[in-house]
Amino acid sequence: MKKSLFICILIIICLIFPSFAHSEVLWEKELNTAKFIEPYADNLVTTGSLYECNGAYYILYFGMDSSTAKKVNYKWQGSKYPAIMKIDEDGKTLFRKEQALPLIDSLNEVGVKMSRQVRACRCQGNELLFDIPQVEGIERTPIFYRFSTIDGNLNSIEGERAYHYQPHQTQKAIISDDEEFVLADGLFTFNQSRIDVHNLFGDENHTTLKYRIILNMDAFQDSIAEGTYAMDFLMVDNQSFIVRYFGKNKKTIIAKYSYDKSAAANLETGQTLTSNLVWYTIYSTGGFQKFVRQDNKNLLILNIGNRMTILDNDGKNIFNKVIFDKTKYQNYTINDFIPLKYKPGYFAFWGYHIENSERNFAVIITDNDFNVVDAIHWDYNGKSNSLTDIKEKENGNLIVYGNSLYKVTNESGINNYYVPYYAEIRPNYTDVDDQAGNKQIGISPNPAGDFITITLQPSEGFNPSEGSEIQIYNTLGEKVMTESIHPMTASHRMNIEPLPRGIYFVKVGGETAKFVKM
């Protein structure tokens, strides 16, 4: 009797609810920027990023305040000036209630007249270390900051003046324990790319240039677009890195380099050494957005148009296709993504969702095969919203940061201004597309005892071959059983006797179906 009652309850749950859990926004807030954001600034997007340090989150964003800009005599009135805000895990603002700490005065003290970006940031001890370069003509002077996460004090360290960078280009930087690696994305005086290595703590007030690494581009020099050189990079370990170049005809060049770390330590200040080209690959893309390395050493590259490219550890292209079904996700525009630590093999993509000509915040969760397991979008103020950064909490929830557009009508007409927005969402890792009533995967009996028979119906876009995996997940999104299809037949019998009673999901390729274990 108890067993029959349990089965009935599970069947009812399956019919009423496609999954146990649903994504939800736990809390959401706007950042009260007070005087640090210029109100009614037409089309001014307050871009920024989230950083995690010692259990708290820091929003470093760029806004504008024209009155303050005039007061400190900034040369470019249209610049976006940085400020920082600290929040705890529940979104409560710290330091000053509902206000941010402006960095504009500190920038002025060290002579920064124009600033539009943060090249690097990392948490080290009780400090956030970040670099905001001075930008003026072809000169980009590193201004390195040590920001106390305890009391909010900010100490600036002026770096050596660095010349020869191309004007108005981003030089990405990566901070290690005691060094900063700055990419010279195109040198102003000669056709070359390099990485400048700075000693962060040469003394209390200045960083120092230790040495320079010349990037060897001879093997693919003819494939690089004219006037464009290294655009982005990431560190593999302390003596190798991967660099992206913008190629001709909308192609992307990815190259891996190594260099002699011990030899670099013996160089005199400012000397150079040439890196070794390990491998390079050229592939077609509509535009590059971001790359990250997985634990298995594969390189994941997100391109414009939701196209994902994967290179293995030898640079071989093993995957290159659009990852979201255009018919289901044509209204989603993706800005960025991260691999998830709470659910290894899963990814969080974010950006915005267009509905009735208005943009809403959007997050998409996928598994390791980029099958969508959760797609959430939510309307905040019904205007023009977009997420720009996400950080993952230990419990799997996501802290998101973005911008919300407001329109204000005054005597000059309709003006737009953006307000920084942050929230916490709880993703649903079990809400798989078409998991109920799947026509490609049949499961019998359902509910089942110790065995199930899985019947596959190949169709366009679903054509599993011999050796394909049949995967079974529980309601927590954990993979609990895997078998290969061998030999390839229309049906496959599986022994599920070891599984506890409950609801499970069978996944083959990009298709998923649900069953109940008695």
C-alpha angles and dihedrals in degrees: 000000000000090000092052091048091051091051092049092051092050092049092050090049091050092050096046100036122038088206140004096244133043127198113252141176105243095190137344133192142175121233109242098220094181110186095349095081120057107236119230092014102164112241093343107153114201098219119191148137141241123238128188122213130162096342097312133094128229125205111206107186141164120233134149138245112181096191092054090044091056091046094057092036100240110190096220111052092191096059121123108235121210130242132169133218131189123214132176126229092277094052095256111150117235136197096032122017111259092340138103131228110247119223093193095097093048091050090051092051092061094042102258107157101172130026131166108159150031111231099191143357136177140162115248118173108311093338138084111219116203141159125221111180125217107238119202123143109311093337122100113180114193112234108190121198135201109201119192113225089197104058104003095245115156124209119187125207116197115221131211115283108260118205135183098053117134110258121255095010127122117247106201116213134197122201120213126181095289107357140064120213112205121190116222096209095195126353117233099219104039141015102267144107126214145164118236115211115208130192103231096204106037087140137330096283108029142044117218134216109243103180144322129241115213113214114227107227100160095111094059104018092121091056096056117100113250113270093007124103136156110357106173141002145180133200119248095185136327093294107031137052143174121237132196123214130189106240134199122277094022093302128142125221119205118189133180120213137186131193138189104263093186091052090049090056090061096052121109118242112293096008120136138224129190119243124225118245106229098179142328136198134193122207138167120254140157091233140321125256111164145333132206135175122239125217089256087060095249115140116231116203123190114205132188113279094040091283115153123202123190124196122190123226091277094052095256114150105238100163134024121157146104106282104199124068104249093214092056103032104029090119094056121094114193121213102175146338143208134199109246121238096194090057107030110214093026126107136205117215121186143183129102142312122222116219124166089349092303127108123233130187112268139190126181123194120201137179125236091281090052092249108153112247096169136014117182130175126170136191114233105172101345095246126092114321130171135171118227104177143016135193124194122228123216091254092056096256118130129232106209131195128195148126132275121204123224128187120212125188119210138146091293092055133252114345130187128216132171127226121203110246131194133178146158121240131187109219123215110229097185104051097104121181114264092355092148119065095005110184095197096055122045122189124195138217097023114206089038138198122201098328138040131190115218115204118197123206109193116214140157106310092012115076111136116194133206109291093032114138127246106207128192121202131187124224091273090062092251118144105236103170139018132184132171121234103247124185099017109245137150091256136035128198118215132189107227096168093118092059119098119237113280147082120314139179126224114208126191116172107316096338128092134188132182132230140170123235112212 
